[in-house]
Amino acid sequence: MNEKLHLKIDGMHCESCEKIITAELSEIAGIADIKINAADGSGELSAPEEVSSETITQAITRAGYIGVVVSRTREQMPQTTLDAFEKKVVSPMIGAQEAVIAKAGMTPSEKKENQVYLALSGMHCSSCAGLIERGLKKVSGVSAVNVNFAAEKARVVFDASQTTVEELIRAVEKSGYKARLAVSGDAEAERKEREKGIRVYWKKFVCGLVLSLPMLYFMLLDFFWFLPGRVAMQFIIGAGFYKGMWSSLRMKTFNMDSLIAIGTSTAFFYSLWQFASYVAETGSVVGLNGEKIPEIYFETAAFLITFVILGKWLEAKTKGSTSDAIKKLMGLKAKTARVSKNGVVADVPIDQVIVGDIIVVRPGEKIPVDGTVLKGQSSVDESMITGESIPVEKNPGATVIGATINKHGSFEFTATKVGSETTLAQIIRIVEEAQGSKAPIQAFADRISAYFVPVVIFLAIATFLMWYLAFGASLAFSLMAFTAVIVIACPCALGLATPTAIMVGTGKGAEHGILIKGGEPLEAACKVKAIVFDKTGTLTKGRPEVTDVVSATMADEEKIVSIAASLEKLSEHPLAEAIVKYAKKESIPLVEADSFRAIPGHGVQGAQNGITYYLGNRRMITDVVGLSTDALLKIERKIRKLEESGKTVMILASPQEILGLIAVADTIKETTVEAVRALQDRHIKVFMITGDNRRTADAIARQAGIKNVLAEVLPEDKAEKIKKMQKTGIKVAMVGDGINDAPALAQADLGIAMGSGTDVAMETGGIIIIKNDLRDVLTAINLSRETMGKIKQNMFFALFYNVLGIPIAARLFVGIGLVLKPELAGLAMALSSVSVVSNSLFLKRFKPGKRNWLSMVAPFAMGVFFTIIFLVFARLSKMG
Ligand code: ADP
Ligand code: MG
């Protein structure tokens, strides 16, 4: 497996220095992706494990510069390779061999697909989102588009060889809106844009009010002199609606703007016509005598525009706070770091900190970037990132996370991740992507929205015809019914139902160290009926310790450990670490091993002094070494005894015989039992899956309170087991550390990666739990359920207003005194959007382990409140 190396190089001054070093480094076999940067004296490359850091620094010296390797990390497994990895595995044994080969030859997949975020402006309603989506999809090379009306962002996946970002922006502009490339974390610009939009609505509202209020007083007597004001109201303050209608017409559809434009125009032009006929008829200079002109509805059009704008303003204001969480996260970023260079400590802007810098942290200060503690000691409040409220002790060697707060001690650390690589930056990116994503349930809302507008126009016309032709009502009466229906039926609130809840829900998750990667995992989490936990590192601490060493031959225990540890120092498995650590603790010398090979789910092998040794489980001994089961039998009783106490036993063998045993124990996490029980209480079936043997697995499962155990499962078969469970028709979640569980995480309906902040965990899984606490699995499920609940409530209410409002607006209840004037219909509609957004905001009160009563009661209270508002409006309309 390749490793990523970060370098620091002194003495470079220009581009040619970069070239010289690159040339020298590329001489080393296996080195790839060399990136040298003279500007900041840094470098990056990927190298096979076998290439020592020494070899690399020597090459730099040969080139005439001084370099050091500041960090060496295993490269992430890209998802596509994992898929290939999964597919390659056919029969267990051959599969394992091939898997090793597949792993070794892995190269990061080439990215042909590009993904960008566009910040949008000029949207007035959710159908605008649909228009932009369609506009973007028409661009050739675009494979996926998702426009989030609430976040005012578009996520576009496109083939860079076919189109450009400029072209995408142009496509948005062609649909009648504005777009610019959104930069992750560009909070300031977005906030400004948003606030500008809010201010425009406010200004328009005030102007609208100033222009329409006089109409209230003079609505019976109409002055000629007021006509210009009326025209201004309709075509200047209300210009946005015409513009919106125009852009939707060009896309051959109707949107909400069209509805308002049609509604107000009807009232306006009808009034104008009445006005003109009056002038023609009487020939008088209108209004000077204060006479009454019948059937004039200018004030209806004017107030309708004013109210809808008021609603937009309110909506924009409340919508803004659905993204509070992300703003909060962005606000966590440190501005400067105290960097120590050659004994001089200086404050450096955060963007100039590079990997390898030594950073000094004093008591009470914010830790600027991610890193590893060099010296000193302290405790750190990591709650803002992990959600863990208890401060964490930090000693040399411990990792620290940027944006967390140092308590009382002080320490120095080496920066390992800076800029966009830090944990915080990754979290922000994940939350941003999640908030821009769509939940499958939204497809339902989108479908309704798409049909709603044409259906509404049809209904409105039917209303008009019914009154005017069938019942012989006056033209004015019929037209007002038509207008009211057009206005009340806008599907605006429906479009806000899903995105606002997702934004608040995912933001809330991030606050508790739970990253929900979008609408899809959120929805999946609600449906989960079974959860499969990986054993090592998930249920257990994943820090096994050697407890027993047994020799089966003349060799002493020390020799057994020496051989085993010399092999395991080349492995990344937690079991391997335990053995190496033990050897170190006991000061047992290690030797060079070559021809090393790890066989997933079996063990490791390698040669020392010309002899090949094998260390692994029974399968390893029989299938790989090829020893007979008789050889095992002799030692079987010993192995069993160790296994029954929950220990994992590894067998050391030469090609001829079994040399000895090493047993390790891994304890379960303190919170495992509680978490498992809480899930079972919620009627979720809990399973354990492990590659470990049946007896050890059973012993651990007993401790954890788990009854369903899947043991001796090869890594590549874990996904297969999940698939089998899914075949029974239940939704399955898999919880793992995301490293060798990735295929299983991907196979499950919901993959939950328990992170210790590793990069790989960030890549896989639909939900990431930053803190290593299993109780967060339940919290994630609870939060998802609550968020989905909100979405459903929102959808219900959005439709409820329409269903309640349309018949009243159509004047079907005129007999019992219920009529809805068009302008009040407009106000009711605007309020319905506001109420949907507010309902989502109640999610902010979510607390793990507590019921969010207010949030549960809110929709009912709001439902009652709005029904009353409707009825009051209806009465008001009657009187007017
Ligand atoms: P888990 O499901 O606990 O993550 P794995 O699938 O990684 O387990 O490994 C299953 C079994 O394979 C281990 O219990 C051990 O017996 C054996 N094994 C895997 N890797 C190693 C190794 N590096 N050294 C020794 N034994 C190993
Ligand atoms: Mg594992």
Coordinates of N, CA and C in Angstrom, one line a residue, residues 585-744:
K585 N 7.7 -3.4 25.0 CA 7.6 -3.3 26.5 C 8.5 -4.3 27.2
E586 N 8.6 -5.5 26.6 CA 9.5 -6.5 27.2 C 10.9 -6.5 26.7
S587 N 11.2 -5.4 25.9 CA 12.5 -5.2 25.3 C 13.0 -6.5 24.6
I588 N 12.1 -7.0 23.8 CA 12.5 -8.2 23.0 C 13.0 -7.7 21.6
P589 N 14.1 -8.1 21.2 CA 14.7 -7.6 19.9 C 13.9 -8.1 18.7
L590 N 13.8 -7.3 17.7 CA 13.1 -7.7 16.5 C 14.2 -7.9 15.4
V591 N 13.8 -8.6 14.4 CA 14.7 -8.8 13.2 C 14.1 -8.4 11.9
E592 N 14.9 -8.2 10.9 CA 14.4 -7.9 9.6 C 13.5 -9.0 9.0
A593 N 12.4 -8.6 8.4 CA 11.6 -9.7 7.8 C 11.4 -9.2 6.3
D594 N 11.4 -10.2 5.4 CA 11.1 -9.8 4.0 C 10.0 -10.7 3.5
S595 N 9.7 -10.5 2.2 CA 8.5 -11.2 1.6 C 7.3 -11.1 2.4
F596 N 7.1 -10.0 3.0 CA 5.9 -9.9 3.9 C 4.6 -9.9 3.1
R597 N 3.6 -10.4 3.7 CA 2.3 -10.5 3.1 C 1.2 -10.6 4.1
A598 N 0.2 -9.7 4.0 CA -0.9 -9.8 4.9 C -2.1 -10.4 4.2
I599 N -2.7 -11.4 4.7 CA -3.9 -12.1 4.1 C -5.1 -11.7 5.0
P600 N -5.9 -10.8 4.4 CA -7.0 -10.4 5.2 C -7.9 -11.5 5.8
G601 N -8.2 -11.4 7.1 CA -9.1 -12.4 7.7 C -8.3 -13.7 8.1
H602 N -7.1 -13.7 7.8 CA -6.3 -14.9 8.1 C -5.1 -14.6 9.0
G603 N -4.2 -13.7 8.5 CA -3.0 -13.4 9.3 C -1.9 -12.8 8.4
V604 N -0.7 -13.0 8.9 CA 0.4 -12.5 8.1 C 1.5 -13.5 7.9
Q605 N 2.3 -13.3 6.9 CA 3.5 -14.2 6.7 C 4.7 -13.4 6.3
G606 N 5.9 -14.0 6.5 CA 7.1 -13.3 6.1 C 8.3 -14.1 6.4
A607 N 9.4 -13.8 5.8 CA 10.6 -14.6 6.0 C 11.6 -13.9 6.9
Q608 N 12.2 -14.7 7.8 CA 13.3 -14.2 8.7 C 14.4 -15.2 8.6
N609 N 15.6 -14.7 8.3 CA 16.8 -15.6 8.1 C 16.5 -16.8 7.2
G610 N 15.7 -16.5 6.1 CA 15.5 -17.6 5.2 C 14.4 -18.5 5.5
I611 N 13.8 -18.4 6.7 CA 12.7 -19.2 7.0 C 11.4 -18.4 6.9
T612 N 10.3 -19.0 6.3 CA 9.0 -18.3 6.2 C 8.3 -18.7 7.5
Y613 N 7.7 -17.6 8.1 CA 6.9 -17.8 9.3 C 5.5 -17.4 9.0
Y614 N 4.5 -18.0 9.7 CA 3.1 -17.6 9.5 C 2.5 -17.3 10.9
L615 N 1.7 -16.2 10.9 CA 1.0 -15.9 12.2 C -0.4 -15.6 11.8
G616 N -1.3 -16.3 12.5 CA -2.7 -16.1 12.2 C -3.6 -17.1 12.9
N617 N -4.9 -17.1 12.4 CA -5.8 -18.0 13.0 C -5.8 -19.4 12.4
R618 N -6.7 -20.3 12.8 CA -6.7 -21.7 12.4 C -6.8 -21.8 10.8
R619 N -7.6 -20.9 10.3 CA -7.7 -20.9 8.8 C -6.4 -20.7 8.2
M620 N -5.6 -19.8 8.8 CA -4.3 -19.5 8.2 C -3.4 -20.8 8.3
I621 N -3.5 -21.5 9.4 CA -2.6 -22.7 9.5 C -3.0 -23.8 8.5
T622 N -4.3 -24.0 8.4 CA -4.7 -25.1 7.5 C -4.7 -24.7 6.0
D623 N -5.3 -23.5 5.8 CA -5.4 -23.1 4.3 C -4.2 -22.5 3.7
V624 N -3.4 -21.7 4.5 CA -2.3 -21.1 3.9 C -1.0 -21.9 4.1
V625 N -0.7 -22.3 5.4 CA 0.5 -23.0 5.6 C 0.3 -24.4 5.1
G626 N -0.9 -24.9 5.2 CA -1.1 -26.3 4.7 C -0.8 -27.4 5.8
L627 N -0.8 -27.0 7.0 CA -0.5 -28.0 8.0 C -1.8 -28.8 8.2
S628 N -1.6 -30.0 8.7 CA -2.8 -30.9 8.9 C -3.6 -30.4 10.2
T629 N -4.8 -30.8 10.3 CA -5.6 -30.4 11.5 C -5.0 -31.2 12.7
D630 N -4.3 -32.3 12.5 CA -3.7 -33.0 13.6 C -2.7 -32.1 14.3
A631 N -2.0 -31.3 13.6 CA -1.0 -30.4 14.2 C -1.7 -29.5 15.1
L632 N -2.9 -29.0 14.7 CA -3.6 -28.1 15.5 C -4.2 -28.8 16.8
L633 N -4.6 -30.0 16.6 CA -5.3 -30.8 17.6 C -4.5 -30.8 18.9
K634 N -3.2 -30.9 18.8 CA -2.4 -31.1 20.0 C -2.5 -29.9 20.9
I635 N -2.8 -28.7 20.2 CA -2.7 -27.5 21.0 C -4.1 -26.9 21.2
E636 N -5.1 -27.6 20.6 CA -6.5 -27.1 20.6 C -7.0 -26.8 21.9
R637 N -6.8 -27.6 22.9 CA -7.4 -27.4 24.2 C -6.9 -26.1 24.8
K638 N -5.7 -25.8 24.6 CA -5.1 -24.5 25.1 C -5.8 -23.3 24.4
I639 N -5.9 -23.5 23.1 CA -6.5 -22.4 22.4 C -7.9 -22.1 22.8
R640 N -8.7 -23.2 23.0 CA -10.1 -23.1 23.4 C -10.2 -22.3 24.7
K641 N -9.4 -22.7 25.6 CA -9.5 -22.1 26.9 C -9.3 -20.6 26.9
L642 N -8.3 -20.2 26.1 CA -8.1 -18.8 26.0 C -9.2 -18.1 25.3
E643 N -9.8 -18.8 24.3 CA -10.8 -18.2 23.5 C -12.1 -18.0 24.3
E644 N -12.4 -19.0 25.1 CA -13.6 -19.0 25.9 C -13.6 -17.8 26.9
S645 N -12.4 -17.3 27.2 CA -12.4 -16.1 28.1 C -12.4 -14.8 27.3
G646 N -12.7 -14.9 26.0 CA -12.8 -13.7 25.1 C -11.5 -13.2 24.5
K647 N -10.5 -14.1 24.6 CA -9.2 -13.6 24.0 C -9.1 -14.1 22.6
T648 N -8.3 -13.4 21.8 CA -8.1 -13.8 20.4 C -6.7 -14.5 20.4
V649 N -6.7 -15.7 19.8 CA -5.5 -16.4 19.8 C -4.9 -16.4 18.4
M650 N -3.6 -16.1 18.4 CA -2.9 -16.2 17.1 C -1.9 -17.3 17.2
I651 N -1.8 -18.1 16.1 CA -0.9 -19.2 16.1 C 0.3 -18.9 15.2
L652 N 1.5 -19.2 15.8 CA 2.7 -19.0 15.0 C 3.2 -20.3 14.5
A653 N 3.5 -20.3 13.2 CA 3.9 -21.6 12.6 C 5.0 -21.4 11.6
S654 N 5.8 -22.5 11.5 CA 6.8 -22.5 10.3 C 6.1 -23.4 9.3
P655 N 6.7 -23.6 8.1 CA 6.1 -24.5 7.2 C 5.9 -25.9 7.7
Q656 N 6.7 -26.3 8.7 CA 6.6 -27.7 9.2 C 5.7 -27.8 10.4
E657 N 5.8 -26.9 11.3 CA 5.1 -27.1 12.6 C 4.6 -25.9 13.3
I658 N 3.8 -26.1 14.3 CA 3.2 -25.0 15.1 C 4.3 -24.7 16.1
L659 N 4.6 -23.4 16.2 CA 5.7 -23.0 17.2 C 5.1 -22.5 18.5
G660 N 4.0 -21.8 18.4 CA 3.5 -21.3 19.7 C 2.2 -20.5 19.5
L661 N 1.7 -19.9 20.6 CA 0.5 -19.1 20.6 C 0.7 -17.8 21.2
I662 N 0.0 -16.8 20.7 CA 0.0 -15.5 21.4 C -1.4 -15.1 21.5
A663 N -1.9 -14.9 22.7 CA -3.3 -14.5 23.0 C -3.3 -13.0 23.3
V664 N -4.3 -12.3 22.8 CA -4.5 -10.9 23.1 C -6.0 -10.7 23.6
A665 N -6.1 -9.7 24.4 CA -7.5 -9.4 24.9 C -7.8 -8.0 24.6
D666 N -9.0 -7.8 24.1 CA -9.5 -6.4 23.8 C -10.8 -6.2 24.6
T667 N -10.8 -5.2 25.4 CA -12.0 -5.0 26.3 C -13.0 -4.2 25.6
I668 N -14.3 -4.4 25.9 CA -15.4 -3.6 25.3 C -15.4 -2.2 25.9
K669 N -15.9 -1.3 25.1 CA -15.9 0.1 25.5 C -16.9 0.3 26.7
E670 N -16.7 1.2 27.5 CA -17.6 1.5 28.7 C -19.0 1.7 28.2
T671 N -19.2 2.3 27.1 CA -20.6 2.6 26.7 C -21.3 1.6 25.9
T672 N -20.5 0.5 25.5 CA -21.1 -0.5 24.6 C -22.4 -1.1 25.2
V673 N -22.4 -1.6 26.4 CA -23.5 -2.3 27.0 C -24.8 -1.4 27.0
E674 N -24.5 -0.1 27.4 CA -25.7 0.8 27.5 C -26.2 1.1 26.1
A675 N -25.3 1.3 25.1 CA -25.7 1.6 23.8 C -26.5 0.5 23.1
V676 N -26.0 -0.8 23.4 CA -26.7 -1.9 22.8 C -28.1 -2.1 23.4
R677 N -28.2 -1.9 24.7 CA -29.5 -2.1 25.3 C -30.4 -1.0 24.8
A678 N -29.9 0.2 24.7 CA -30.8 1.3 24.3 C -31.4 1.1 22.9
L679 N -30.6 0.5 22.0 CA -31.0 0.2 20.7 C -32.0 -0.9 20.7
Q680 N -31.8 -2.0 21.5 CA -32.7 -3.1 21.6 C -34.0 -2.6 22.2
D681 N -34.0 -1.7 23.1 CA -35.2 -1.1 23.7 C -36.0 -0.4 22.6
R682 N -35.4 0.1 21.6 CA -36.1 0.7 20.5 C -36.5 -0.3 19.4
H683 N -36.4 -1.5 19.8 CA -36.8 -2.6 18.9 C -36.0 -2.7 17.6
I684 N -34.7 -2.4 17.8 CA -33.8 -2.6 16.7 C -32.9 -3.8 17.1
K685 N -32.8 -4.8 16.1 CA -32.1 -6.0 16.3 C -30.6 -5.7 16.3
V686 N -29.8 -6.1 17.2 CA -28.4 -5.8 17.2 C -27.6 -7.1 16.9
F687 N -26.7 -7.0 16.0 CA -25.8 -8.1 15.6 C -24.4 -7.7 15.8
M688 N -23.5 -8.7 16.0 CA -22.1 -8.5 16.0 C -21.5 -9.2 14.8
I689 N -20.6 -8.6 14.1 CA -19.9 -9.3 13.0 C -18.4 -9.3 13.2
T690 N -17.7 -10.3 13.0 CA -16.3 -10.3 13.2 C -15.6 -11.4 12.5
G691 N -14.3 -11.2 12.2 CA -13.5 -12.2 11.6 C -12.9 -13.2 12.6
D692 N -13.1 -12.8 13.9 CA -12.5 -13.6 14.9 C -13.3 -14.9 15.1
N693 N -12.7 -15.8 15.8 CA -13.3 -17.1 15.9 C -14.6 -17.1 16.8
R694 N -15.4 -18.1 16.6 CA -16.7 -18.2 17.2 C -16.7 -18.1 18.8
R695 N -15.7 -18.8 19.4 CA -15.7 -18.7 20.9 C -15.4 -17.4 21.4
T696 N -14.3 -16.8 20.9 CA -13.9 -15.4 21.3 C -15.1 -14.5 21.1
A697 N -15.7 -14.6 19.9 CA -16.8 -13.7 19.5 C -17.9 -13.8 20.5
D698 N -18.3 -15.1 20.8 CA -19.4 -15.3 21.7 C -19.1 -14.7 23.1
A699 N -17.9 -14.9 23.5 CA -17.5 -14.3 24.8 C -17.7 -12.8 24.9
I700 N -17.2 -12.2 23.8 CA -17.3 -10.7 23.8 C -18.8 -10.3 23.7
A701 N -19.5 -11.0 22.8 CA -20.9 -10.7 22.6 C -21.7 -10.8 23.9
R702 N -21.4 -11.8 24.7 CA -22.0 -12.0 26.0 C -21.8 -10.7 26.9
Q703 N -20.6 -10.3 26.9 CA -20.3 -9.1 27.7 C -21.0 -7.9 27.2
A704 N -21.2 -7.8 25.9 CA -21.9 -6.6 25.3 C -23.4 -6.7 25.3
G705 N -23.9 -7.9 25.6 CA -25.4 -8.0 25.7 C -26.0 -8.3 24.3
I706 N -25.1 -8.8 23.4 CA -25.6 -9.1 22.0 C -25.8 -10.6 21.9
K707 N -27.0 -11.0 21.3 CA -27.3 -12.4 21.1 C -27.0 -12.9 19.7
N708 N -27.0 -12.0 18.8 CA -26.8 -12.5 17.4 C -25.4 -12.2 17.0
V709 N -24.7 -13.3 16.7 CA -23.2 -13.2 16.5 C -22.9 -13.8 15.1
L710 N -22.2 -13.0 14.3 CA -21.7 -13.6 13.0 C -20.2 -13.6 13.1
A711 N -19.7 -14.8 13.4 CA -18.2 -15.0 13.6 C -17.5 -15.6 12.4
E712 N -16.2 -15.5 12.5 CA -15.3 -16.1 11.4 C -15.7 -15.7 10.0
V713 N -16.1 -14.4 9.9 CA -16.5 -13.9 8.6 C -15.2 -13.2 8.0
L714 N -14.9 -13.6 6.8 CA -13.8 -13.0 6.1 C -14.1 -11.5 5.8
P715 N -13.2 -10.6 5.8 CA -13.5 -9.2 5.6 C -14.4 -9.0 4.3
E716 N -14.0 -9.7 3.3 CA -14.8 -9.5 2.0 C -16.1 -10.1 2.1
D717 N -16.4 -11.0 3.0 CA -17.7 -11.6 3.1 C -18.7 -10.9 4.0
K718 N -18.1 -9.9 4.7 CA -19.0 -9.1 5.6 C -20.1 -8.4 4.8
A719 N -19.8 -7.9 3.6 CA -20.8 -7.3 2.8 C -21.8 -8.3 2.3
E720 N -21.3 -9.5 2.0 CA -22.2 -10.6 1.6 C -23.2 -10.9 2.7
K721 N -22.8 -11.0 3.9 CA -23.6 -11.2 5.1 C -24.7 -10.2 5.2
I722 N -24.3 -8.9 5.0 CA -25.3 -7.8 5.1 C -26.3 -8.0 4.0
K723 N -25.9 -8.3 2.8 CA -26.8 -8.5 1.7 C -27.8 -9.6 2.0
K724 N -27.4 -10.7 2.6 CA -28.3 -11.7 3.0 C -29.3 -11.2 4.0
M725 N -28.9 -10.4 4.9 CA -29.9 -9.9 5.9 C -30.9 -9.0 5.2
Q726 N -30.4 -8.2 4.2 CA -31.3 -7.3 3.5 C -32.3 -8.1 2.7
K727 N -31.9 -9.3 2.2 CA -32.8 -10.1 1.4 C -34.1 -10.5 2.2
T728 N -34.0 -10.5 3.5 CA -35.2 -10.9 4.3 C -36.1 -9.7 4.4
G729 N -35.7 -8.6 3.7 CA -36.7 -7.5 3.6 C -36.5 -6.4 4.7
I730 N -35.5 -6.5 5.5 CA -35.3 -5.5 6.5 C -34.2 -4.5 6.1
K731 N -34.3 -3.3 6.7 CA -33.3 -2.3 6.4 C -32.2 -2.5 7.4
V732 N -30.9 -2.6 6.9 CA -29.8 -2.9 7.8 C -28.8 -1.8 7.9
A733 N -28.4 -1.5 9.1 CA -27.3 -0.5 9.2 C -26.1 -1.3 9.7
M734 N -24.9 -0.8 9.2 CA -23.7 -1.4 9.6 C -22.8 -0.3 10.3
V735 N -22.3 -0.7 11.4 CA -21.4 0.2 12.1 C -20.0 -0.3 12.2
G736 N -19.1 0.4 11.6 CA -17.7 -0.1 11.6 C -16.7 1.1 11.7
D737 N -15.4 0.7 11.6 CA -14.4 1.8 11.7 C -14.1 2.3 10.3
G738 N -14.7 1.8 9.3 CA -14.5 2.3 7.9 C -13.2 1.9 7.2
I739 N -12.4 1.2 7.9 CA -11.1 0.8 7.2 C -11.3 -0.5 6.5
N740 N -11.3 -1.6 7.2 CA -11.5 -2.8 6.4 C -13.0 -3.2 6.3
D741 N -13.9 -2.3 6.8 CA -15.3 -2.6 6.7 C -16.0 -1.9 5.6
A742 N -15.2 -1.1 4.8 CA -15.8 -0.2 3.8 C -16.8 -0.9 2.9
P743 N -16.5 -2.1 2.4 CA -17.5 -2.7 1.5 C -18.8 -3.0 2.2
A744 N -18.7 -3.4 3.5 CA -19.9 -3.7 4.2 C -20.7 -2.4 4.5

